[in-house]
CSV table of C-alpha atoms in Angstrom, one decimal:
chain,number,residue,atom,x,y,z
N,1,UNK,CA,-18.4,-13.0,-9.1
N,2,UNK,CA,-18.2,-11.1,-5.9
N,3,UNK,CA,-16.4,-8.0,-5.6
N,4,UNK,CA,-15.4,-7.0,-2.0
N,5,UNK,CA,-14.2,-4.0,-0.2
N,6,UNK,CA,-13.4,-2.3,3.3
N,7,UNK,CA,-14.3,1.0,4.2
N,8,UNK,CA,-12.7,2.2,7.6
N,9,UNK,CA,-14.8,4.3,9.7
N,10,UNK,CA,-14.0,6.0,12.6
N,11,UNK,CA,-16.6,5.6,16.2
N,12,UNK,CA,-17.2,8.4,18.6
N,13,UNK,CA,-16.9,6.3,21.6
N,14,UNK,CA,-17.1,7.7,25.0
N,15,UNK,CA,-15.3,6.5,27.7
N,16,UNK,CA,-17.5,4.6,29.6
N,17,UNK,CA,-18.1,2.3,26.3
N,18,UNK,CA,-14.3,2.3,25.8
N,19,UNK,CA,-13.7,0.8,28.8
N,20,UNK,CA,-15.9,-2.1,27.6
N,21,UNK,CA,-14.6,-2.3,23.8
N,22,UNK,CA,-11.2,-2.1,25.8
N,23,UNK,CA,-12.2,-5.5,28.2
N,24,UNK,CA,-14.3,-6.8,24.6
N,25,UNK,CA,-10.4,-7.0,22.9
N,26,UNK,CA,-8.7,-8.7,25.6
N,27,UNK,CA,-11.1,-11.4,26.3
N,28,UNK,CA,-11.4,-11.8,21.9
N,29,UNK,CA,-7.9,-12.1,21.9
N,30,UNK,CA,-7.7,-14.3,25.0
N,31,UNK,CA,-10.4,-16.3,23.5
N,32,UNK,CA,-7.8,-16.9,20.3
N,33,UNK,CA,-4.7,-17.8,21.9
N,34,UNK,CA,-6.6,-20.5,24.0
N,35,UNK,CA,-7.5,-22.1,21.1
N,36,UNK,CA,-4.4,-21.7,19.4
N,37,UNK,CA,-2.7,-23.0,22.6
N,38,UNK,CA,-4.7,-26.1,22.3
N,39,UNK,CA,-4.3,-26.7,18.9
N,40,UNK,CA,-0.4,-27.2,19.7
N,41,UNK,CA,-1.1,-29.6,22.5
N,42,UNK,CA,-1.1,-32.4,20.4
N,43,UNK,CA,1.6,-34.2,18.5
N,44,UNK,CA,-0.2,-32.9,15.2
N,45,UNK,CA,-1.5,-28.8,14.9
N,46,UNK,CA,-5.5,-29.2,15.1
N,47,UNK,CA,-7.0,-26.8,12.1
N,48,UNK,CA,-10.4,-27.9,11.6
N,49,UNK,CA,-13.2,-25.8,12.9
N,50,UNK,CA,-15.1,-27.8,13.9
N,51,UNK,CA,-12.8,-29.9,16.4
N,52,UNK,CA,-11.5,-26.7,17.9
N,53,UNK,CA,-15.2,-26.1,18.1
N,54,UNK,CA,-15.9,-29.1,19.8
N,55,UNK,CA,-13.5,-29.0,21.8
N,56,UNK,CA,-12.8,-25.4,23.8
N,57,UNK,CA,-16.1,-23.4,23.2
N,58,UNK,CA,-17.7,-25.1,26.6
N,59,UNK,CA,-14.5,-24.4,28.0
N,60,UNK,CA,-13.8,-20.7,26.7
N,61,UNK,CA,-17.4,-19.2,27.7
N,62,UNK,CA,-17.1,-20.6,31.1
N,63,UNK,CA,-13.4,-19.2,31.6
N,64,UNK,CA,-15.1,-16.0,30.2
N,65,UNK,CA,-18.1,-15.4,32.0
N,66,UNK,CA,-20.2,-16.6,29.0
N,67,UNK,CA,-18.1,-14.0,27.0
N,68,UNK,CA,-20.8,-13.8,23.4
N,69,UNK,CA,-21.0,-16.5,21.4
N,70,UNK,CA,-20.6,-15.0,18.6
N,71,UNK,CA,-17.4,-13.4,19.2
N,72,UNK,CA,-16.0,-16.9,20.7
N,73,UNK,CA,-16.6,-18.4,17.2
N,74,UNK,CA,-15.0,-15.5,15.5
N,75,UNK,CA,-12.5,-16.0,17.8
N,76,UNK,CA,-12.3,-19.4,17.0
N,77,UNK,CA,-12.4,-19.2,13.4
N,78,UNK,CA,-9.3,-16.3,13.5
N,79,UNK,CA,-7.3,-19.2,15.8
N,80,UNK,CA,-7.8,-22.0,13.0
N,81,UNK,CA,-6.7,-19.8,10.4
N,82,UNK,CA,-3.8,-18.6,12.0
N,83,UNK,CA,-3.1,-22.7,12.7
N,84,UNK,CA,-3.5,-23.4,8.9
N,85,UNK,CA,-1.1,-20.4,8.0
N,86,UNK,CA,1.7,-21.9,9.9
N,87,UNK,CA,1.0,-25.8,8.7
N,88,UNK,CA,0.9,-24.3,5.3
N,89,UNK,CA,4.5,-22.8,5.8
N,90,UNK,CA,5.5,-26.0,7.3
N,91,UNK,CA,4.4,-28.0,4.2
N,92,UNK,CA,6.7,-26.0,2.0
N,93,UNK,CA,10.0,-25.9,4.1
N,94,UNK,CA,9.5,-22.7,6.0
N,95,UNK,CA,9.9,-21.9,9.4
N,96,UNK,CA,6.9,-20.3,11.4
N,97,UNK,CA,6.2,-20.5,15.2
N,98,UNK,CA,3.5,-20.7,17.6
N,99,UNK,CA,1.0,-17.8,16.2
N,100,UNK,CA,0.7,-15.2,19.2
N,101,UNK,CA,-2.6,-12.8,19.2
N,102,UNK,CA,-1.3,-9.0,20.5
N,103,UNK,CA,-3.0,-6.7,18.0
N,104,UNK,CA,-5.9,-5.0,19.4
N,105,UNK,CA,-8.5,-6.3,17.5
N,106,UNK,CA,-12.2,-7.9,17.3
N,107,UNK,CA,-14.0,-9.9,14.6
N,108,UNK,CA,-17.9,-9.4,14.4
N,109,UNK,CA,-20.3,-10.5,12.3
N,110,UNK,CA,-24.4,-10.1,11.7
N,111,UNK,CA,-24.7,-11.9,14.8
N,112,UNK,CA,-22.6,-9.9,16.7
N,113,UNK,CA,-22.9,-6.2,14.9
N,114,UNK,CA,-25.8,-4.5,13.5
N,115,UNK,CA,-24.9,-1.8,10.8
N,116,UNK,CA,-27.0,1.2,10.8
N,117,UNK,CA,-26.9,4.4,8.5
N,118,UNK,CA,-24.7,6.3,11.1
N,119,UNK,CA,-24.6,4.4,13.8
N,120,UNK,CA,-23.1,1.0,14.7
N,121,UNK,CA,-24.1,-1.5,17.4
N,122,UNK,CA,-21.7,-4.1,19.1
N,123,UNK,CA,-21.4,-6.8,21.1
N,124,UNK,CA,-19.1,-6.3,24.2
N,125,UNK,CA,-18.3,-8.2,27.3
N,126,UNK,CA,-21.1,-6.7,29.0
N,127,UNK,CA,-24.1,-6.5,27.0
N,128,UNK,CA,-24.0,-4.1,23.7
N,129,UNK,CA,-23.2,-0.2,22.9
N,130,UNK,CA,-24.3,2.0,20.2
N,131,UNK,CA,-21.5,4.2,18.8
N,132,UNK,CA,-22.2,7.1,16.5
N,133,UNK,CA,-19.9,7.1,13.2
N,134,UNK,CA,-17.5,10.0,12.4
N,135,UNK,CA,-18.2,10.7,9.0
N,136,UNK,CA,-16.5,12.9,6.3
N,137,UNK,CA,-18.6,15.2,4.3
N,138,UNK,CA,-21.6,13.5,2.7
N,139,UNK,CA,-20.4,15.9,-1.0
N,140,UNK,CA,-17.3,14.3,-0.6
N,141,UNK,CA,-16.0,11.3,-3.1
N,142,UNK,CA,-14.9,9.0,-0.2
N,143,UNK,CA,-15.5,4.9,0.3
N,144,UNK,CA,-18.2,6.0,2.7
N,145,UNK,CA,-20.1,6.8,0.0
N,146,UNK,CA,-19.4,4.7,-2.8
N,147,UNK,CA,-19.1,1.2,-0.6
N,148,UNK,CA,-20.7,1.7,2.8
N,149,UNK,CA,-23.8,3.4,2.1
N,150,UNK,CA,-24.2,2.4,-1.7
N,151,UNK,CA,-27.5,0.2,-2.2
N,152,UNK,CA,-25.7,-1.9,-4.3
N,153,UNK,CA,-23.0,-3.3,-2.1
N,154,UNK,CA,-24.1,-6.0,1.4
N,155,UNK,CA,-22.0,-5.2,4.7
N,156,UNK,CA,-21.5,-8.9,6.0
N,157,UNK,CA,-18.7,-7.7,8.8
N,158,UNK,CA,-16.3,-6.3,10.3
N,159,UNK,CA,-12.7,-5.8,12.9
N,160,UNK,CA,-12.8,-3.0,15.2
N,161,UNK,CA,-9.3,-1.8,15.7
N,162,UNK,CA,-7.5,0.6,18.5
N,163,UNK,CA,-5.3,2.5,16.1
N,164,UNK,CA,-3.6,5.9,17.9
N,165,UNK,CA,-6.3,6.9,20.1
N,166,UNK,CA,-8.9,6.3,17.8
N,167,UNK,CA,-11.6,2.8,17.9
N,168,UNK,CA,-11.7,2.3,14.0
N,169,UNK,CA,-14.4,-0.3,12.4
N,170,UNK,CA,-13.3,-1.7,9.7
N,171,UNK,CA,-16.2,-2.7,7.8
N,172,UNK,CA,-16.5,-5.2,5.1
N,173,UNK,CA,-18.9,-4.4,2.2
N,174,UNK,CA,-19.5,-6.7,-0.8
N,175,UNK,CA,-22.1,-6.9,-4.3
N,176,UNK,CA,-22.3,-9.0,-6.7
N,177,UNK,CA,-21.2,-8.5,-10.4
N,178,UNK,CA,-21.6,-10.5,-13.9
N,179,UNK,CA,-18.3,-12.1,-15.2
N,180,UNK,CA,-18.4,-11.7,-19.2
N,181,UNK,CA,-17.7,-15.7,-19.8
N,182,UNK,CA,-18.7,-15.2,-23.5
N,183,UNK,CA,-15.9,-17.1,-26.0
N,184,UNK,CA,-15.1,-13.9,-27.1
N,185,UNK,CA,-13.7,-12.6,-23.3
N,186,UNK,CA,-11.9,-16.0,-23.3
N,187,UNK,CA,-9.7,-15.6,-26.6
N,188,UNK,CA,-9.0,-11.9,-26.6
N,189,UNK,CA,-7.1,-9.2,-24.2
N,190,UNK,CA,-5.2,-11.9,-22.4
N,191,UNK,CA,-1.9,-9.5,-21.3
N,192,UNK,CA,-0.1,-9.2,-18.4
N,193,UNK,CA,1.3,-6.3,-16.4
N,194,UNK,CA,4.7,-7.5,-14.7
N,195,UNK,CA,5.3,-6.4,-11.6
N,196,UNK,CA,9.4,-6.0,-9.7
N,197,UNK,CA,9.7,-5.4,-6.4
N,198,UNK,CA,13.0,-4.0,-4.9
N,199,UNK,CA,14.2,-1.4,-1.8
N,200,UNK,CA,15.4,1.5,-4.2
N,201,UNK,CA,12.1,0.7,-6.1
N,202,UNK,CA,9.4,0.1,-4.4
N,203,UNK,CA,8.0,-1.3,-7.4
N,204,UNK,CA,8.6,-1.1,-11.3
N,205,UNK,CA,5.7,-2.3,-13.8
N,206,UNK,CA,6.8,-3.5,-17.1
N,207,UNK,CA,5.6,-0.6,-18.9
N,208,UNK,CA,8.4,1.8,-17.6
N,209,UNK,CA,6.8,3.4,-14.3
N,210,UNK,CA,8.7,2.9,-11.4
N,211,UNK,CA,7.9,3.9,-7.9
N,212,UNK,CA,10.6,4.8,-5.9
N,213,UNK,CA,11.1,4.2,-2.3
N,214,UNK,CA,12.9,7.5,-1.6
N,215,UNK,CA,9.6,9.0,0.9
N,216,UNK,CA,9.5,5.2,2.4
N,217,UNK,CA,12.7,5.6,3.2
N,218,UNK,CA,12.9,9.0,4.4
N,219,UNK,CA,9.8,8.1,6.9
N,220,UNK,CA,11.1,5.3,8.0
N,221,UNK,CA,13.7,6.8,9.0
N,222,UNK,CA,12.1,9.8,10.6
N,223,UNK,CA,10.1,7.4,12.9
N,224,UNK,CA,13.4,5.2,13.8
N,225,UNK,CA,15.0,8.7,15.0
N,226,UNK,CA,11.6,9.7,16.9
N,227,UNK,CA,11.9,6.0,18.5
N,228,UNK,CA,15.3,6.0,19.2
N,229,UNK,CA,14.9,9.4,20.5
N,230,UNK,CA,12.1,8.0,23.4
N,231,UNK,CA,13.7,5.0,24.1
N,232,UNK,CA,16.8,6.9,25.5
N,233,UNK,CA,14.3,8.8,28.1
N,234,UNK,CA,12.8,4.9,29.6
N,235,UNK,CA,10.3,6.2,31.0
N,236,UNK,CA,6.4,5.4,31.2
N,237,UNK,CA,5.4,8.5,29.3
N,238,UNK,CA,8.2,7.7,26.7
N,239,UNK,CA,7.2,3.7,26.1
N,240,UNK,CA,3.6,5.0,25.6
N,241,UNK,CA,4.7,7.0,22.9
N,242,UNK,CA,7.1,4.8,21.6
N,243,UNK,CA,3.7,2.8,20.8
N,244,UNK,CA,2.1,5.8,19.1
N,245,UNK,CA,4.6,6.3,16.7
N,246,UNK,CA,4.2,2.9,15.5
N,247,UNK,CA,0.9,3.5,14.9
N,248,UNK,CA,1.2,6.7,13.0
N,249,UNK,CA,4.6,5.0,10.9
N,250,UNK,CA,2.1,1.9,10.2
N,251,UNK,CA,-0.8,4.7,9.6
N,252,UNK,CA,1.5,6.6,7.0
N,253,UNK,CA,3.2,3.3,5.1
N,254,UNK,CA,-0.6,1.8,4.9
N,255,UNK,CA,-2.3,5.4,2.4
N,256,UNK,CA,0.9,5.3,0.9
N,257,UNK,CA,1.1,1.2,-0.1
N,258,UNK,CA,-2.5,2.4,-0.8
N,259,UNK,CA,-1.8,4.9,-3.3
N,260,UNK,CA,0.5,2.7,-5.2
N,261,UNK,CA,-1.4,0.0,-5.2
N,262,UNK,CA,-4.3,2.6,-7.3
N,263,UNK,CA,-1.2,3.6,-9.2
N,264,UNK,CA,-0.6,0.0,-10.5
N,265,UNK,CA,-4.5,-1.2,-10.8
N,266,UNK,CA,-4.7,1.8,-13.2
N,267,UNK,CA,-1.8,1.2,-15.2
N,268,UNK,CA,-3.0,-2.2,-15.7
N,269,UNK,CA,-6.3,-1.2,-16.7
N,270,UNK,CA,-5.0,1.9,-19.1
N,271,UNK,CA,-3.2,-1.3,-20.8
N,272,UNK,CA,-5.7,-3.2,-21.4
N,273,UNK,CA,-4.1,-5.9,-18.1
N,274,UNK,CA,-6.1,-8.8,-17.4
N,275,UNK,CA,-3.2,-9.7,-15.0
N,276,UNK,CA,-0.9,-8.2,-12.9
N,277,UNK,CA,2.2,-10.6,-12.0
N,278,UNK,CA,4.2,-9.8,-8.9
N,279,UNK,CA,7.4,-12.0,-8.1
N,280,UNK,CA,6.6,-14.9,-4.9
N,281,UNK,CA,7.1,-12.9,-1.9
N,282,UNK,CA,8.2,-15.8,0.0
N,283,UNK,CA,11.7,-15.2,0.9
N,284,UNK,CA,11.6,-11.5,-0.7
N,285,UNK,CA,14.0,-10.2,1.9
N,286,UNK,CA,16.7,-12.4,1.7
N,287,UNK,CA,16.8,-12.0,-2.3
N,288,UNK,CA,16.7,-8.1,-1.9
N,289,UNK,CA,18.5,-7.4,1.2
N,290,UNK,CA,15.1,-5.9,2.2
N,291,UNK,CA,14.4,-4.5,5.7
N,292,UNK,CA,11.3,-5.7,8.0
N,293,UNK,CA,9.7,-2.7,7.0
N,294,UNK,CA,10.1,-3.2,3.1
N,295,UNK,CA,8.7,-7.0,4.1
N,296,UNK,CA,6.0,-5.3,5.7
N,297,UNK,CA,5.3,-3.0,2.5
N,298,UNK,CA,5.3,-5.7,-0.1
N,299,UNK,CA,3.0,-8.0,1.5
N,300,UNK,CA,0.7,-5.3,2.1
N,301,UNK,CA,1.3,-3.6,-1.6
N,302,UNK,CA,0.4,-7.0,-2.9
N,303,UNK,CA,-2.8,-7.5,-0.8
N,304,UNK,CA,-4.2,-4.2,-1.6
N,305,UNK,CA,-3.9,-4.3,-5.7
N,306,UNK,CA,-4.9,-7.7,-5.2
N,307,UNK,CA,-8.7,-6.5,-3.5
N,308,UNK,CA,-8.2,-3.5,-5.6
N,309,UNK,CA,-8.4,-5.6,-9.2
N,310,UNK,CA,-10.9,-7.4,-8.3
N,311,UNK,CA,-13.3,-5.0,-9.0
N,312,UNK,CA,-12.2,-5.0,-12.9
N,313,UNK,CA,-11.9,-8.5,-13.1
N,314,UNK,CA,-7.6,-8.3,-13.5
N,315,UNK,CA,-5.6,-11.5,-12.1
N,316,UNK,CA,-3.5,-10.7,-9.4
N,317,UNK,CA,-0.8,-13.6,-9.3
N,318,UNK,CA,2.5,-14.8,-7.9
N,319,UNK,CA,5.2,-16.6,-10.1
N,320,UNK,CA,8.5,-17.8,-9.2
N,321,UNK,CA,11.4,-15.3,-8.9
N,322,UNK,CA,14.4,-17.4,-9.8
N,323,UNK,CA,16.7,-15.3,-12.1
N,324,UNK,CA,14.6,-12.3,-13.1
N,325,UNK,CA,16.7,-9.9,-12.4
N,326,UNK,CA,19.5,-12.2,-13.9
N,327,UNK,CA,17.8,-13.2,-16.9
N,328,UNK,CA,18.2,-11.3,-20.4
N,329,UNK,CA,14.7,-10.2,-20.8
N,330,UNK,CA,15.4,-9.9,-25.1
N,331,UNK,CA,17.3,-12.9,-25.4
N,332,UNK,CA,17.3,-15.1,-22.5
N,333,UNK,CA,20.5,-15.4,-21.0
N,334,UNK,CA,20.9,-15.8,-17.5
N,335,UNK,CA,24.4,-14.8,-15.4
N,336,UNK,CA,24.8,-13.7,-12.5
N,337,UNK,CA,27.1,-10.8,-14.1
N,338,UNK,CA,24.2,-9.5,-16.1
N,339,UNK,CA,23.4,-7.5,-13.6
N,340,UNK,CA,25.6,-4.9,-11.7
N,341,UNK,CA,23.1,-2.6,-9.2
N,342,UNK,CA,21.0,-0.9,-10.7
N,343,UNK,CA,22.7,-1.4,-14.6
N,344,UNK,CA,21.6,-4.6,-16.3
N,345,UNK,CA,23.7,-5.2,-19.3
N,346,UNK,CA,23.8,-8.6,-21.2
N,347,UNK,CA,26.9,-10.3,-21.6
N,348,UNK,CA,25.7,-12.3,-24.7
N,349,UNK,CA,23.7,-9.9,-27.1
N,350,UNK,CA,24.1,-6.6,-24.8
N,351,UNK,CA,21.0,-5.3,-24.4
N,352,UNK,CA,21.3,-2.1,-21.5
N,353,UNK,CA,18.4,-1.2,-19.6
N,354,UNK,CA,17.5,-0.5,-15.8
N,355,UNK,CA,17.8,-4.0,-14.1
N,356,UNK,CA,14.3,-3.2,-12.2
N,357,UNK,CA,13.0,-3.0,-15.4
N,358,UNK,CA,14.5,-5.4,-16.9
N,359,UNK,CA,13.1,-7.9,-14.3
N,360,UNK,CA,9.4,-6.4,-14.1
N,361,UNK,CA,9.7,-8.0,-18.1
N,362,UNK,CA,10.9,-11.4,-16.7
N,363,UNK,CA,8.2,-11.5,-13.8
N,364,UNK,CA,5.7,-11.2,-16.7
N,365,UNK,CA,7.4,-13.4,-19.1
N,366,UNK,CA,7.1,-16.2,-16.6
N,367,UNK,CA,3.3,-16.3,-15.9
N,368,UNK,CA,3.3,-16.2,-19.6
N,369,UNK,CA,5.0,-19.3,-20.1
N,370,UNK,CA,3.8,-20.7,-16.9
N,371,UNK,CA,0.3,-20.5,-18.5
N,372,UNK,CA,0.9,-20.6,-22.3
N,373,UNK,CA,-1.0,-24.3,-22.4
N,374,UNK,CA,-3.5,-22.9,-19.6
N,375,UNK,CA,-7.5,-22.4,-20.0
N,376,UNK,CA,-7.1,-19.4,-22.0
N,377,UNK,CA,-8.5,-21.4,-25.0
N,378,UNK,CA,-5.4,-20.3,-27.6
N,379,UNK,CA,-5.5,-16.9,-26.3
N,380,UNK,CA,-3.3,-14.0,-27.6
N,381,UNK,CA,-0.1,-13.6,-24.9
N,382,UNK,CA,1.9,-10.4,-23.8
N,383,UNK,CA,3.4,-8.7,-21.7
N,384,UNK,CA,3.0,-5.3,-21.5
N,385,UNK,CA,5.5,-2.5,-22.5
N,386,UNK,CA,5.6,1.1,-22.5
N,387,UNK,CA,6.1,1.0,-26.3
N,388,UNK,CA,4.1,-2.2,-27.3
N,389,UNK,CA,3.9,-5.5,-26.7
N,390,UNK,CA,6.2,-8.6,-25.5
N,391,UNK,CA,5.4,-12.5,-26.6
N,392,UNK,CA,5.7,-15.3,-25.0
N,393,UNK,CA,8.7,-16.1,-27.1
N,394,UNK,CA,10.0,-12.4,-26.4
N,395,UNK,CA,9.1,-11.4,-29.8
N,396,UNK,CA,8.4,-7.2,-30.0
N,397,UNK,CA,5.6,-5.9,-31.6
N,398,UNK,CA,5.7,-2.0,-31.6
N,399,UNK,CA,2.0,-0.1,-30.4
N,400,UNK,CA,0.1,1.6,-33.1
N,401,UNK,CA,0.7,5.0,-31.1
N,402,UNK,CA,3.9,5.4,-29.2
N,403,UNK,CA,3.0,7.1,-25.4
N,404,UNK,CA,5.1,9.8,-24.1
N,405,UNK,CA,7.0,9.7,-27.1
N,406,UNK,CA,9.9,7.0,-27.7
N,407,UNK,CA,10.3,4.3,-24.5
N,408,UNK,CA,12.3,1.9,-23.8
N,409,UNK,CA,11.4,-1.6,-24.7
């Protein structure tokens, strides 16, 4: 199986070559929304690579100058995606518009990069630059060193992104590792973390550790005041700034969705997790009363842990939400009066517990029984408690050795 990662590295680019990475992102991102324009010209939305191929590249180089081949493909291929994304909403009832390309951005591959031990060169409107990287200190224990320059991981890409003053590559690094397919890895060690997601909580595994979203909050708030704060001024100055604070806010949310997302891949691997379920995140703010910004945070909590297990060969799945938070995770009854805030107390057999909590146990009850008759070859189910273990059936068995004393079940 491949394991992948992607290790941001700062270029010290002067500014005669940022004036060329500067016209290099427009024309990528003119490039995408001319072939994302055409695919909506028909009756149907045109996907397929190859048509859209076909069918604007002769156009797009000469509207471009012969703008690099390369990065007219990669432009392509981020167009057709983006097309797919919104027919794939479509086919399941949702509503998505018209995908519009603003983030300043470029895709590059071996064709259009060439990595170098600390330097990088790229493919711009106008011929190619060679940028120096700005590298942390080689003793330190930083991606650099354990992806980037690591003989046992391949770079096969990356985006270069503007990001608060600063050209940022993003580079893409994967290697190669053995799956243990043996019988044995088939039948045993088949438990699930479970996995709420809420506003108060930013998340809450089913093994008692919550993560709250008090410093979310508080920052999001801080940056709302500091925008607020510029837009009453209206001036040039002030709308320029207005744009670095969002890039500092998204800066900030991104180590910290980063930092939880280690948080959870860890508590699923000090459990002994070969799955971590989250609830769908399709329609998450509506169900929550979540802001954009919380949107923003689970999509992008869920996207890291799910790169982030890879590595130790943990599941990273979605199941349907319906009732979790409503549902009796000891004996099954669902009502909407079950749950009051943050209290969940069962009407029927009157369990008490946090209702975060209570619904992390349902998210992973659910992939249970969503895949009790799947491929696991009779495998042993659970979901994972702080105290022990929870079956399929939401039977308890208690842990040989009790962490942190007496927890809740």
């Amino acid at each position: 199986m491949e394991v992948r990662r992607t290790v941001p590295v700062v270029l010290d680019v002067d500014s005669a070559d940022a004036v060329l990475l500067e016209d290099t992102v427009d024309t990528f991102l003119w490039c995408a929304q001319y072939v994302v324009d055409y695919a909506f010209k028909g009756e149907y939305v045109t996907t397929s690579k190859t048509t859209l191929d076909d069918e604007t590249y002769d156009n797009v180089r000469e509207k471009t100058d012969d703008f690099n081949g390369g990065l007219v493909q990669a432009a392509r291929n981020k167009a057709a995606e983006a097309c797919k994304s919104v027919v794939a909403r479509w086919k399941q009832g949702k509503k998505a518009s018209k995908p519009e390309f603003t983030s300043p951005h470029v895709v590059y591959d071996h064709r259009t990069a060439t990595f170098h031990d600390d330097y990088v060169s790229l493919a711009t409107t106008d011929g190619r630059i060679e940028t120096d990287y700005l590298l942390p200190d080689e003793d330190s224990d930083t991606p650099h060193s354990e992806y980037l320059f690591s003989d046992e991981y391949e770079t096969t890409g990356a985006e270069l992104h503007y990001s608060d003053g600063n050209w940022i590559l993003h580079v893409h690094c994967k290697k190669e590792v053995e799956s243990d397919t043996s019988e044995q890895a088939a039948t045993e060690n088949r438990t699930v973390l479970g996995v709420d997601l809420g506003v108060n909580n930013l998340a809450v595994a089913s093994t008692g550790t919550f993560w709250t979203g008090d410093e979310f909050d508080h920052w999001r708030r801080e940056y709302e005041k500091r925008r607020g704060s510029l837009q009453q001024c209206g001036t040039r100055w002030a709308h320029e700034n207005i744009q670095s604070v969002g890039r500092k806010e998204e800066g900030r949310f991104k180590l910290m969705m980063h930092r939880i997302a280690n948080d959870l891949v860890s508590e699923a691997r000090k459990n002994e997790c070969t799955v971590i379920a989250f609830e769908d995140l399709t329609d998450i703010r509506k169900r929550t009363g979540a802001s954009w910004g919380h949107k923003w945070a689970f999509d992008r909590l869920y996207e890291y842990v799910e790169y982030k297990a890879e590595e130790y060969d943990i599941d990273v799945e979605q199941v349907d939400p319906e009732n979790t938070s409503r549902r009796c995770s000891h004996c099954g009854f669902t009502h909407p009066d079950n749950r009051n805030g943050e209290k969940f107390e069962c009407l029927k057999c009157g369990y008490e517990n946090h209702a975060d909590y209570n619904a992390a146990k349902n998210i992973g009850l659910r992939h249970l029984r969503r895949n009790q008759t799947g491929s696991g070859g009779g495998a042993p189910l659970g979901v994972r408690l702080n105290s022990g273990m929870m079956n399929v059936n939401g039977g308890y068995s208690p842990a040989e050795v009790v962490r942190d004393g007496e927890a809740a079940s």
